[in-house]
Amino acid sequence: MDVLFQDITIVTMNPLEPVLEHAYLGTQCDKIVYVDTKKPEEPAKKVISGKGHVLIPGLVNAHTHIAMTALRGYADDQTLTTWLFDKILPAEARLTGDMVYHCARLGMLEAIASGTTAICDMYFSAPQIALAASELGIRAHVGNVPLETGEGFNLADGSISDTYELLTRFAEDPLITVFTGVHAVHNSNPSVWSWVNGVADKYNLPFCMHMSETAEDVDSSFRKFGKTPTAALEAAKLFHHPTVAAHCVHLTDEDIAIMREYGVTAASCPVSNLKLASGIAPLTKLKEAGVNIALGTDGVASNNNLDMFEEMKLSVLLQKNLTGDAAALSAYDALYFATVGGSVALGRGETCGRLMTGFDADIVMLDFTAPHLNPCHHVISNLVYAARGSDVELTMVRGRILYENRQFTVADPQKVIADANSLVASVFRS
Ligand SMILES: [Zn+2]
């Protein structure tokens, strides 16, 4: 085997044996080939001592706009309307494809260093984001989705050329999956939906969208279509494709039933929802209804980091307070959302999200020797309630180590930071 982690605590997310102590995990090429408490007989090319360390499945950031690192801290503490229309959209209009590439690289290093092995990213210049992911070795579901122009569907929309470029350039790249979809119901229309349905049918693409993020999203959908966003999208037959719906804050019971019926994933972004005062997604109800739940950071302009450990902790704390029941959701639920739920969302539930033989070697190792992680009565409790992204010491995707001993193996971080900072400064100082 290629890599053997030895004498380590493994949080497998395998329901039969969720946690193994003093265990061994081996990888070969892009797969996990050995998980046991007995030492394997087969030698390994590289052995990593796991004493005081914990292995978890790679975290999935199921909703982000990773190149928005360009706008980290650019427009905080504004109302949502001021933030979006007066600050973020005009600033985004100044971002070039080159900036998207370099700021995506910056965001991906941040993600890798905090234990994220896959992202689901919706943004313009999406081929630049796919290129950055392919180079740095992180999995990426990428798409640029059309927006309403006010005059029906515009064939000059950059999302169309981006979609075809992604399908052509990255067809053979195992790290890249292309999606299409709608930005949101409030800024799309039936002609946009018809186009995305057509391209999804033709190329067998999944969908991503923002759905019911704010109360105003729901109000505008009622004004335009006389239905909630979920009901409007169902009526347009959009859920016939595997769908990741970000936010899902303002849902009716009927909406939740529709999501369950069509297998729509709710990608909850608790930090972003709190920062923009959008509300709290009803994750407890969604879980009870059997809807798949994943977690995301959203873009850093509304977060302001890509640390999935913050999302895990907040996702369950908010539910305890939303329901008035401290037992509403558990630490295990949060870790499940960020690993298994995220992998199911991205269509990889059979191959990613668990540390089991035959699964892809998307693996994260944390240092559990720090004061804030001791004592350790329950490893999953410490992972969700006490750990943070900076406790990650190693990140592996498809068997390739991208980050080891808190050092990147795939890029010089100082150069990535300098490139992004200088491009951002050149645009926002002028
Ligand atoms: Zn978003």
Tab-separated table of C-alpha atoms and ligand atoms in Angstrom:
chain	number	residue	atom	x	y	z
A	1	MET	CA	0.000	0.000	0.000
A	2	ASP	CA	1.039	3.604	-0.504
A	3	VAL	CA	0.272	5.279	2.828
A	4	LEU	CA	-0.430	3.697	6.218
A	5	PHE	CA	-1.768	5.709	9.164
A	6	GLN	CA	-0.937	3.679	12.263
A	7	ASP	CA	-2.059	3.655	15.894
A	8	ILE	CA	-4.648	6.342	15.244
A	9	THR	CA	-8.248	7.102	16.219
A	10	ILE	CA	-10.430	6.721	13.126
A	11	VAL	CA	-13.857	8.338	12.933
A	12	THR	CA	-15.133	6.156	10.127
A	13	MET	CA	-18.757	7.357	9.808
A	14	ASN	CA	-19.423	3.667	9.139
A	15	PRO	CA	-22.632	3.082	11.125
A	16	LEU	CA	-21.447	-0.375	12.166
A	17	GLU	CA	-18.289	0.894	13.902
A	18	PRO	CA	-18.216	4.710	13.888
A	19	VAL	CA	-14.994	5.085	15.907
A	20	LEU	CA	-11.926	2.801	15.983
A	21	GLU	CA	-9.181	3.386	18.568
A	22	HIS	CA	-5.509	2.495	18.010
A	23	ALA	CA	-6.399	1.547	14.465
A	24	TYR	CA	-4.759	1.377	11.040
A	25	LEU	CA	-5.863	2.862	7.703
A	26	GLY	CA	-4.060	2.155	4.435
A	27	THR	CA	-4.414	3.769	1.029
A	28	GLN	CA	-3.436	2.578	-2.429
A	29	CYS	CA	-3.596	5.024	-5.350
A	30	ASP	CA	-6.882	6.913	-4.862
A	31	LYS	CA	-8.634	4.374	-2.601
A	32	ILE	CA	-8.794	3.315	1.023
A	33	VAL	CA	-7.695	-0.334	1.004
A	34	TYR	CA	-7.352	-1.163	4.697
A	35	VAL	CA	-9.217	-0.157	7.880
A	36	ASP	CA	-8.740	-2.308	10.981
A	37	THR	CA	-7.521	-2.379	14.569
A	38	LYS	CA	-4.925	-5.007	13.561
A	39	LYS	CA	-1.690	-3.952	11.881
A	40	PRO	CA	-1.680	-4.960	8.194
A	41	GLU	CA	0.871	-7.509	7.049
A	42	GLU	CA	1.494	-5.689	3.781
A	43	PRO	CA	4.220	-3.042	4.076
A	44	ALA	CA	3.541	0.579	3.134
A	45	LYS	CA	5.739	3.002	1.212
A	46	LYS	CA	4.957	5.759	3.711
A	47	VAL	CA	3.964	5.307	7.350
A	48	ILE	CA	2.381	8.132	9.342
A	49	SER	CA	2.329	7.784	13.116
A	50	GLY	CA	-1.114	8.605	14.442
A	51	LYS	CA	-0.511	8.760	18.182
A	52	GLY	CA	-2.565	11.640	19.588
A	53	HIS	CA	-4.193	12.180	16.208
A	54	VAL	CA	-7.638	11.589	14.706
A	55	LEU	CA	-8.647	10.680	11.154
A	56	ILE	CA	-11.964	11.863	9.731
A	57	PRO	CA	-13.466	11.748	6.248
A	58	GLY	CA	-12.689	14.906	4.257
A	59	LEU	CA	-15.202	17.684	4.848
A	60	VAL	CA	-17.481	18.778	2.008
A	61	ASN	CA	-18.222	22.493	1.638
A	62	ALA	CA	-21.525	22.087	-0.189
A	63	HIS	CA	-22.086	25.745	-0.984
A	64	THR	CA	-19.479	28.382	-1.621
A	65	HIS	CA	-18.283	31.059	-4.006
A	66	ILE	CA	-14.638	30.468	-3.306
A	67	ALA	CA	-13.211	33.323	-5.369
A	68	MET	CA	-15.052	35.737	-3.078
A	69	THR	CA	-11.928	35.663	-0.941
A	70	ALA	CA	-11.325	38.799	-3.024
A	71	LEU	CA	-14.038	40.499	-0.960
A	72	ARG	CA	-13.188	39.177	2.509
A	73	GLY	CA	-14.153	41.920	4.953
A	74	TYR	CA	-14.975	44.300	2.112
A	75	ALA	CA	-18.505	45.163	3.198
A	76	ASP	CA	-19.336	43.937	6.677
A	77	ASP	CA	-22.104	45.066	9.008
A	78	GLN	CA	-24.493	46.303	6.299
A	79	THR	CA	-28.122	45.414	5.715
A	80	LEU	CA	-28.478	42.565	3.249
A	81	THR	CA	-29.821	44.898	0.550
A	82	THR	CA	-27.018	47.443	0.979
A	83	TRP	CA	-24.442	44.675	1.241
A	84	LEU	CA	-25.576	42.971	-1.976
A	85	PHE	CA	-26.703	45.768	-4.280
A	86	ASP	CA	-24.500	48.680	-3.184
A	87	LYS	CA	-21.334	46.803	-2.308
A	88	ILE	CA	-20.944	43.221	-3.498
A	89	LEU	CA	-22.485	43.289	-6.980
A	90	PRO	CA	-20.603	46.472	-8.061
A	91	ALA	CA	-17.380	45.007	-6.640
A	92	GLU	CA	-17.924	41.686	-8.434
A	93	ALA	CA	-18.377	43.564	-11.703
A	94	ARG	CA	-14.727	44.603	-11.335
A	95	LEU	CA	-13.379	41.055	-10.882
A	96	THR	CA	-11.602	39.638	-13.930
A	97	GLY	CA	-11.185	35.987	-14.843
A	98	ASP	CA	-7.550	36.227	-13.721
A	99	MET	CA	-8.639	37.520	-10.324
A	100	VAL	CA	-11.202	34.748	-9.993
A	101	TYR	CA	-8.429	32.210	-10.659
A	102	HIS	CA	-5.985	33.654	-8.129
A	103	CYS	CA	-8.587	34.343	-5.459
A	104	ALA	CA	-9.977	30.816	-5.958
A	105	ARG	CA	-6.462	29.445	-5.336
A	106	LEU	CA	-6.298	31.478	-2.132
A	107	GLY	CA	-9.678	30.151	-0.986
A	108	MET	CA	-8.759	26.571	-1.883
A	109	LEU	CA	-5.588	26.708	0.217
A	110	GLU	CA	-7.691	27.976	3.117
A	111	ALA	CA	-10.189	25.146	2.548
A	112	ILE	CA	-7.519	22.443	2.279
A	113	ALA	CA	-5.755	23.664	5.432
A	114	SER	CA	-9.004	23.443	7.407
A	115	GLY	CA	-9.907	19.924	6.291
A	116	THR	CA	-12.131	20.473	3.265
A	117	THR	CA	-11.591	17.980	0.456
A	118	ALA	CA	-14.504	18.928	-1.824
A	119	ILE	CA	-16.334	22.135	-2.636
A	120	CYS	CA	-19.510	22.945	-4.521
A	121	ASP	CA	-18.853	26.324	-6.112
A	122	MET	CA	-21.200	28.594	-8.029
A	123	TYR	CA	-19.565	31.635	-9.652
A	124	PHE	CA	-18.784	33.407	-12.883
A	125	SER	CA	-15.544	32.519	-14.721
A	126	ALA	CA	-16.190	28.981	-13.458
A	127	PRO	CA	-13.519	27.413	-15.757
A	128	GLN	CA	-10.906	29.422	-13.832
A	129	ILE	CA	-12.191	27.889	-10.602
A	130	ALA	CA	-12.095	24.385	-12.079
A	131	LEU	CA	-8.532	25.027	-13.273
A	132	ALA	CA	-7.446	26.159	-9.790
A	133	ALA	CA	-9.059	23.065	-8.218
A	134	SER	CA	-7.502	20.728	-10.747
A	135	GLU	CA	-4.044	22.203	-10.129
A	136	LEU	CA	-4.316	22.177	-6.336
A	137	GLY	CA	-5.905	18.718	-6.139
A	138	ILE	CA	-9.178	19.538	-4.362
A	139	ARG	CA	-12.489	18.131	-5.627
A	140	ALA	CA	-14.780	20.745	-7.077
A	141	HIS	CA	-18.333	20.755	-8.335
A	142	VAL	CA	-18.358	23.905	-10.411
A	143	GLY	CA	-20.916	25.815	-12.387
A	144	ASN	CA	-21.835	29.249	-13.604
A	145	VAL	CA	-25.599	29.586	-13.685
A	146	PRO	CA	-27.605	32.038	-15.784
A	147	LEU	CA	-29.247	35.124	-14.345
A	148	GLU	CA	-32.409	36.845	-15.453
A	149	THR	CA	-31.656	39.762	-17.750
A	150	GLY	CA	-35.123	41.278	-17.629
A	151	GLU	CA	-35.712	40.355	-21.278
A	152	GLY	CA	-36.085	36.634	-21.056
A	153	PHE	CA	-33.117	34.381	-21.633
A	154	ASN	CA	-29.994	35.992	-23.055
A	155	LEU	CA	-27.942	33.655	-25.249
A	156	ALA	CA	-24.911	35.883	-24.691
A	157	ASP	CA	-25.009	35.081	-20.990
A	158	GLY	CA	-21.466	34.110	-19.937
A	159	SER	CA	-22.811	31.146	-18.026
A	160	ILE	CA	-23.550	29.362	-21.293
A	161	SER	CA	-20.032	29.613	-22.702
A	162	ASP	CA	-18.640	28.766	-19.254
A	163	THR	CA	-20.818	25.651	-19.056
A	164	TYR	CA	-19.702	24.402	-22.465
A	165	GLU	CA	-16.053	25.235	-21.722
A	166	LEU	CA	-16.240	23.305	-18.445
A	167	LEU	CA	-17.817	20.321	-20.178
A	168	THR	CA	-15.105	20.314	-22.837
A	169	ARG	CA	-11.967	21.103	-20.845
A	170	PHE	CA	-12.626	19.085	-17.706
A	171	ALA	CA	-14.522	16.071	-19.057
A	172	GLU	CA	-11.674	13.689	-18.176
A	173	ASP	CA	-10.705	15.284	-14.855
A	174	PRO	CA	-11.803	13.053	-11.960
A	175	LEU	CA	-11.704	16.017	-9.559
A	176	ILE	CA	-14.140	18.170	-11.497
A	177	THR	CA	-17.918	17.784	-11.838
A	178	VAL	CA	-19.909	20.311	-13.833
A	179	PHE	CA	-23.349	21.482	-12.754
A	180	THR	CA	-25.903	23.896	-14.051
A	181	GLY	CA	-28.874	25.401	-12.262
A	182	VAL	CA	-30.435	28.687	-11.330
A	183	HIS	CA	-28.995	31.429	-9.175
A	184	ALA	CA	-32.283	31.849	-7.333
A	185	VAL	CA	-35.974	32.060	-8.148
A	186	HIS	CA	-36.034	35.820	-7.596
A	187	ASN	CA	-33.459	36.459	-10.333
A	188	SER	CA	-34.447	33.837	-12.872
A	189	ASN	CA	-37.513	33.042	-14.953
A	190	PRO	CA	-39.113	30.215	-16.912
A	191	SER	CA	-36.958	30.804	-20.012
A	192	VAL	CA	-33.808	30.398	-17.877
A	193	TRP	CA	-35.292	27.267	-16.304
A	194	SER	CA	-36.099	25.844	-19.701
A	195	TRP	CA	-32.488	26.336	-20.893
A	196	VAL	CA	-30.930	24.768	-17.814
A	197	ASN	CA	-33.359	21.854	-17.980
A	198	GLY	CA	-32.373	21.304	-21.602
A	199	VAL	CA	-28.621	21.390	-20.984
A	200	ALA	CA	-28.980	19.222	-17.862
A	201	ASP	CA	-30.961	16.638	-19.860
A	202	LYS	CA	-28.463	16.645	-22.710
A	203	TYR	CA	-25.301	16.335	-20.597
A	204	ASN	CA	-26.784	14.594	-17.554
A	205	LEU	CA	-25.829	17.435	-15.191
A	206	PRO	CA	-26.847	18.012	-11.589
A	207	PHE	CA	-28.325	21.300	-10.403
A	208	CYS	CA	-27.328	23.843	-7.801
A	209	MET	CA	-29.264	26.886	-6.700
A	210	HIS	CA	-29.970	29.278	-3.858
A	211	MET	CA	-33.430	28.553	-2.493
A	212	SER	CA	-35.537	30.422	0.068
A	213	GLU	CA	-32.521	32.152	1.593
A	214	THR	CA	-34.509	35.153	2.828
A	215	ALA	CA	-38.110	36.021	3.542
A	216	GLU	CA	-37.949	38.411	0.581
A	217	ASP	CA	-36.956	35.506	-1.711
A	218	VAL	CA	-40.205	33.793	-0.785
A	219	ASP	CA	-42.280	36.990	-1.097
A	220	SER	CA	-40.926	37.763	-4.563
A	221	SER	CA	-41.600	34.197	-5.699
A	222	PHE	CA	-45.206	34.579	-4.575
A	223	ARG	CA	-45.453	37.874	-6.445
A	224	LYS	CA	-44.010	36.393	-9.653
A	225	PHE	CA	-45.376	32.856	-9.593
A	226	GLY	CA	-47.951	32.658	-6.824
A	227	LYS	CA	-45.905	29.879	-5.201
A	228	THR	CA	-42.990	29.377	-2.821
A	229	PRO	CA	-39.596	29.045	-4.574
A	230	THR	CA	-39.626	25.291	-3.912
A	231	ALA	CA	-43.108	24.872	-5.383
A	232	ALA	CA	-42.250	27.083	-8.377
A	233	LEU	CA	-39.110	25.062	-9.137
A	234	GLU	CA	-41.018	21.805	-8.748
A	235	ALA	CA	-43.678	23.039	-11.163
A	236	ALA	CA	-40.906	23.852	-13.665
A	237	LYS	CA	-39.655	20.233	-13.300
A	238	LEU	CA	-36.219	21.402	-12.118
A	239	PHE	CA	-36.021	18.791	-9.387
A	240	HIS	CA	-35.950	15.990	-11.944
A	241	HIS	CA	-32.161	16.427	-11.791
A	242	PRO	CA	-30.087	15.777	-8.633
A	243	THR	CA	-30.259	19.126	-6.848
A	244	VAL	CA	-28.320	20.930	-4.129
A	245	ALA	CA	-30.388	23.828	-2.795
A	246	ALA	CA	-28.372	26.286	-0.706
A	247	HIS	CA	-29.732	27.942	2.429
A	248	CYS	CA	-33.344	26.617	2.612
A	249	VAL	CA	-34.071	28.982	5.519
A	250	HIS	CA	-37.706	29.843	4.866
A	251	LEU	CA	-39.508	26.591	4.045
A	252	THR	CA	-43.091	25.485	4.477
A	253	ASP	CA	-43.979	21.928	5.426
A	254	GLU	CA	-45.084	21.454	1.812
A	255	ASP	CA	-41.661	22.649	0.607
A	256	ILE	CA	-39.976	20.101	2.872
A	257	ALA	CA	-42.242	17.357	1.527
A	258	ILE	CA	-41.280	18.313	-2.047
A	259	MET	CA	-37.573	18.217	-1.167
A	260	ARG	CA	-38.030	14.772	0.375
A	261	GLU	CA	-39.966	13.492	-2.623
A	262	TYR	CA	-37.321	14.566	-5.150
A	263	GLY	CA	-34.225	13.906	-3.027
A	264	VAL	CA	-33.215	17.585	-2.999
A	265	THR	CA	-30.284	18.281	-0.632
A	266	ALA	CA	-30.467	21.272	1.708
A	267	ALA	CA	-27.001	22.881	1.860
A	268	SER	CA	-27.251	24.926	5.023
A	269	CYS	CA	-24.929	27.909	5.561
A	270	PRO	CA	-25.498	28.883	9.194
A	271	VAL	CA	-22.726	31.487	9.558
A	272	SER	CA	-23.737	33.337	6.395
A	273	ASN	CA	-27.418	33.210	7.379
A	274	LEU	CA	-26.620	34.722	10.776
A	275	LYS	CA	-24.289	37.381	9.398
A	276	LEU	CA	-26.856	38.574	6.854
A	277	ALA	CA	-29.735	38.187	9.341
A	278	SER	CA	-31.490	35.825	6.927
A	279	GLY	CA	-32.810	33.429	9.582
A	280	ILE	CA	-32.185	29.870	10.749
A	281	ALA	CA	-32.792	26.885	8.470
A	282	PRO	CA	-35.155	24.262	9.966
A	283	LEU	CA	-32.569	21.463	9.957
A	284	THR	CA	-34.308	19.469	12.682
A	285	LYS	CA	-37.515	19.349	10.637
A	286	LEU	CA	-35.594	18.577	7.459
A	287	LYS	CA	-33.777	15.708	9.152
A	288	GLU	CA	-37.021	14.325	10.615
A	289	ALA	CA	-38.558	14.450	7.140
A	290	GLY	CA	-35.632	12.486	5.693
A	291	VAL	CA	-34.188	15.313	3.586
A	292	ASN	CA	-30.437	15.029	2.977
A	293	ILE	CA	-28.570	17.859	4.713
A	294	ALA	CA	-25.128	19.221	3.874
A	295	LEU	CA	-23.247	22.263	5.139
A	296	GLY	CA	-21.547	25.152	3.372
A	297	THR	CA	-19.756	28.361	4.168
A	298	ASP	CA	-21.200	30.465	1.348
A	299	GLY	CA	-18.714	33.067	0.076
A	300	VAL	CA	-16.355	34.661	2.567
A	301	ALA	CA	-17.914	38.082	1.963
A	302	SER	CA	-20.734	36.822	4.187
A	303	ASN	CA	-18.841	34.553	6.576
A	304	ASN	CA	-15.764	35.594	6.601
A	305	ASN	CA	-13.815	32.340	6.383
A	306	LEU	CA	-14.083	28.851	4.916
A	307	ASP	CA	-13.769	26.902	8.177
A	308	MET	CA	-16.275	24.048	8.093
A	309	PHE	CA	-15.726	23.368	11.804
A	310	GLU	CA	-17.538	26.635	12.559
A	311	GLU	CA	-20.445	25.537	10.341
A	312	MET	CA	-20.676	22.144	12.062
A	313	LYS	CA	-20.795	23.605	15.548
A	314	LEU	CA	-23.230	26.391	14.717
A	315	SER	CA	-25.527	24.141	12.693
A	316	VAL	CA	-26.463	22.139	15.774
A	317	LEU	CA	-26.283	24.941	18.355
A	318	LEU	CA	-28.818	26.929	16.344
A	319	GLN	CA	-31.207	23.976	16.184
A	320	LYS	CA	-31.083	23.524	19.953
A	321	ASN	CA	-32.215	27.125	20.345
A	322	LEU	CA	-34.645	27.159	17.421
A	323	THR	CA	-36.476	24.142	18.844
A	324	GLY	CA	-35.903	24.860	22.561
A	325	ASP	CA	-34.567	21.310	22.810
A	326	ALA	CA	-30.882	20.850	23.695
A	327	ALA	CA	-31.108	17.297	22.334
A	328	ALA	CA	-32.543	18.381	18.968
A	329	LEU	CA	-29.443	17.601	16.908
A	330	SER	CA	-26.145	16.073	18.023
A	331	ALA	CA	-22.441	16.439	17.323
A	332	TYR	CA	-22.709	13.251	15.252
A	333	ASP	CA	-25.440	14.881	13.150
A	334	ALA	CA	-23.165	17.850	12.403
A	335	LEU	CA	-20.259	15.630	11.369
A	336	TYR	CA	-22.644	13.519	9.284
A	337	PHE	CA	-23.917	16.617	7.433
A	338	ALA	CA	-20.357	17.759	6.661
A	339	THR	CA	-19.114	14.346	5.472
A	340	VAL	CA	-21.769	11.817	4.418
A	341	GLY	CA	-24.471	14.416	3.728
A	342	GLY	CA	-22.100	16.515	1.643
A	343	SER	CA	-20.930	13.491	-0.326
A	344	VAL	CA	-24.519	12.404	-1.012
A	345	ALA	CA	-25.254	15.975	-2.136
A	346	LEU	CA	-22.462	15.788	-4.694
A	347	GLY	CA	-23.590	12.383	-5.987
A	348	ARG	CA	-20.694	10.578	-4.300
A	349	GLY	CA	-22.458	8.924	-1.388
A	350	GLU	CA	-21.253	5.462	-2.444
A	351	THR	CA	-17.579	6.443	-2.728
A	352	CYS	CA	-16.870	9.395	-0.414
A	353	GLY	CA	-17.734	10.636	3.056
A	354	ARG	CA	-16.774	7.561	5.071
A	355	LEU	CA	-13.443	5.980	5.958
A	356	MET	CA	-14.202	2.469	4.733
A	357	THR	CA	-12.386	0.010	2.498
A	358	GLY	CA	-13.159	0.729	-1.148
A	359	PHE	CA	-14.027	4.376	-0.539
A	360	ASP	CA	-12.006	7.201	-2.084
A	361	ALA	CA	-9.002	8.290	0.003
A	362	ASP	CA	-10.342	11.744	0.920
A	363	ILE	CA	-8.922	11.914	4.434
A	364	VAL	CA	-8.176	14.541	7.060
A	365	MET	CA	-5.902	14.077	10.093
A	366	LEU	CA	-6.217	16.339	13.128
A	367	ASP	CA	-3.744	16.897	15.940
A	368	PHE	CA	-5.638	16.116	19.147
A	369	THR	CA	-2.760	16.916	21.511
A	370	ALA	CA	-3.647	20.604	21.973
A	371	PRO	CA	-5.038	21.789	25.353
A	372	HIS	CA	-8.486	22.595	23.957
A	373	LEU	CA	-8.930	18.986	22.776
A	374	ASN	CA	-8.163	17.307	26.096
A	375	PRO	CA	-9.438	15.312	27.849
A	376	CYS	CA	-11.283	13.441	25.132
A	377	HIS	CA	-14.330	11.640	26.511
A	378	HIS	CA	-16.032	11.526	23.100
A	379	VAL	CA	-13.991	12.139	20.004
A	380	ILE	CA	-16.947	13.263	17.864
A	381	SER	CA	-18.006	15.708	20.577
A	382	ASN	CA	-14.509	17.210	20.662
A	383	LEU	CA	-14.414	17.336	16.855
A	384	VAL	CA	-17.628	19.343	16.584
A	385	TYR	CA	-17.713	21.424	19.750
A	386	ALA	CA	-14.019	21.979	20.576
A	387	ALA	CA	-11.927	21.573	17.410
A	388	ARG	CA	-11.270	24.223	14.790
A	389	GLY	CA	-9.946	24.169	11.268
A	390	SER	CA	-6.432	25.019	12.417
A	391	ASP	CA	-6.239	21.655	14.226
A	392	VAL	CA	-5.998	19.973	10.815
A	393	GLU	CA	-2.495	18.681	10.223
A	394	LEU	CA	-2.901	16.660	7.015
A	395	THR	CA	-5.359	16.691	4.105
A	396	MET	CA	-5.457	14.011	1.398
A	397	VAL	CA	-7.695	13.927	-1.695
A	398	ARG	CA	-7.876	10.787	-3.852
A	399	GLY	CA	-4.791	9.467	-2.098
A	400	ARG	CA	-2.692	12.568	-2.815
A	401	ILE	CA	-1.404	14.480	0.216
A	402	LEU	CA	-2.115	18.174	-0.380
A	403	TYR	CA	-1.176	19.360	3.119
A	404	GLU	CA	1.113	17.644	5.635
A	405	ASN	CA	2.534	18.821	8.975
A	406	ARG	CA	0.544	22.022	8.331
A	407	GLN	CA	2.577	22.664	5.156
A	408	PHE	CA	1.154	22.720	1.631
A	409	THR	CA	2.668	20.223	-0.792
A	410	VAL	CA	0.843	21.609	-3.834
A	411	ALA	CA	1.636	25.340	-3.869
A	412	ASP	CA	3.704	28.011	-2.188
A	413	PRO	CA	1.153	29.738	0.039
A	414	GLN	CA	3.160	32.965	0.266
A	415	LYS	CA	3.083	33.286	-3.520
A	416	VAL	CA	-0.640	32.480	-3.687
A	417	ILE	CA	-1.377	35.082	-0.997
A	418	ALA	CA	0.842	37.708	-2.665
A	419	ASP	CA	-0.701	37.104	-6.109
A	420	ALA	CA	-4.257	37.456	-4.772
A	421	ASN	CA	-3.460	40.485	-2.610
A	422	SER	CA	-1.720	42.373	-5.387
A	423	LEU	CA	-4.517	41.732	-7.911
A	424	VAL	CA	-7.176	42.762	-5.386
A	425	ALA	CA	-5.203	45.905	-4.502
A	426	SER	CA	-4.777	46.820	-8.177
A	427	VAL	CA	-8.537	46.721	-8.749
A	428	PHE	CA	-9.885	48.152	-5.508
A	429	ARG	CA	-7.373	50.990	-5.119
A	430	SER	CA	-7.958	52.347	-8.601
B	1	ZN	ZN	-24.369	31.563	-2.135
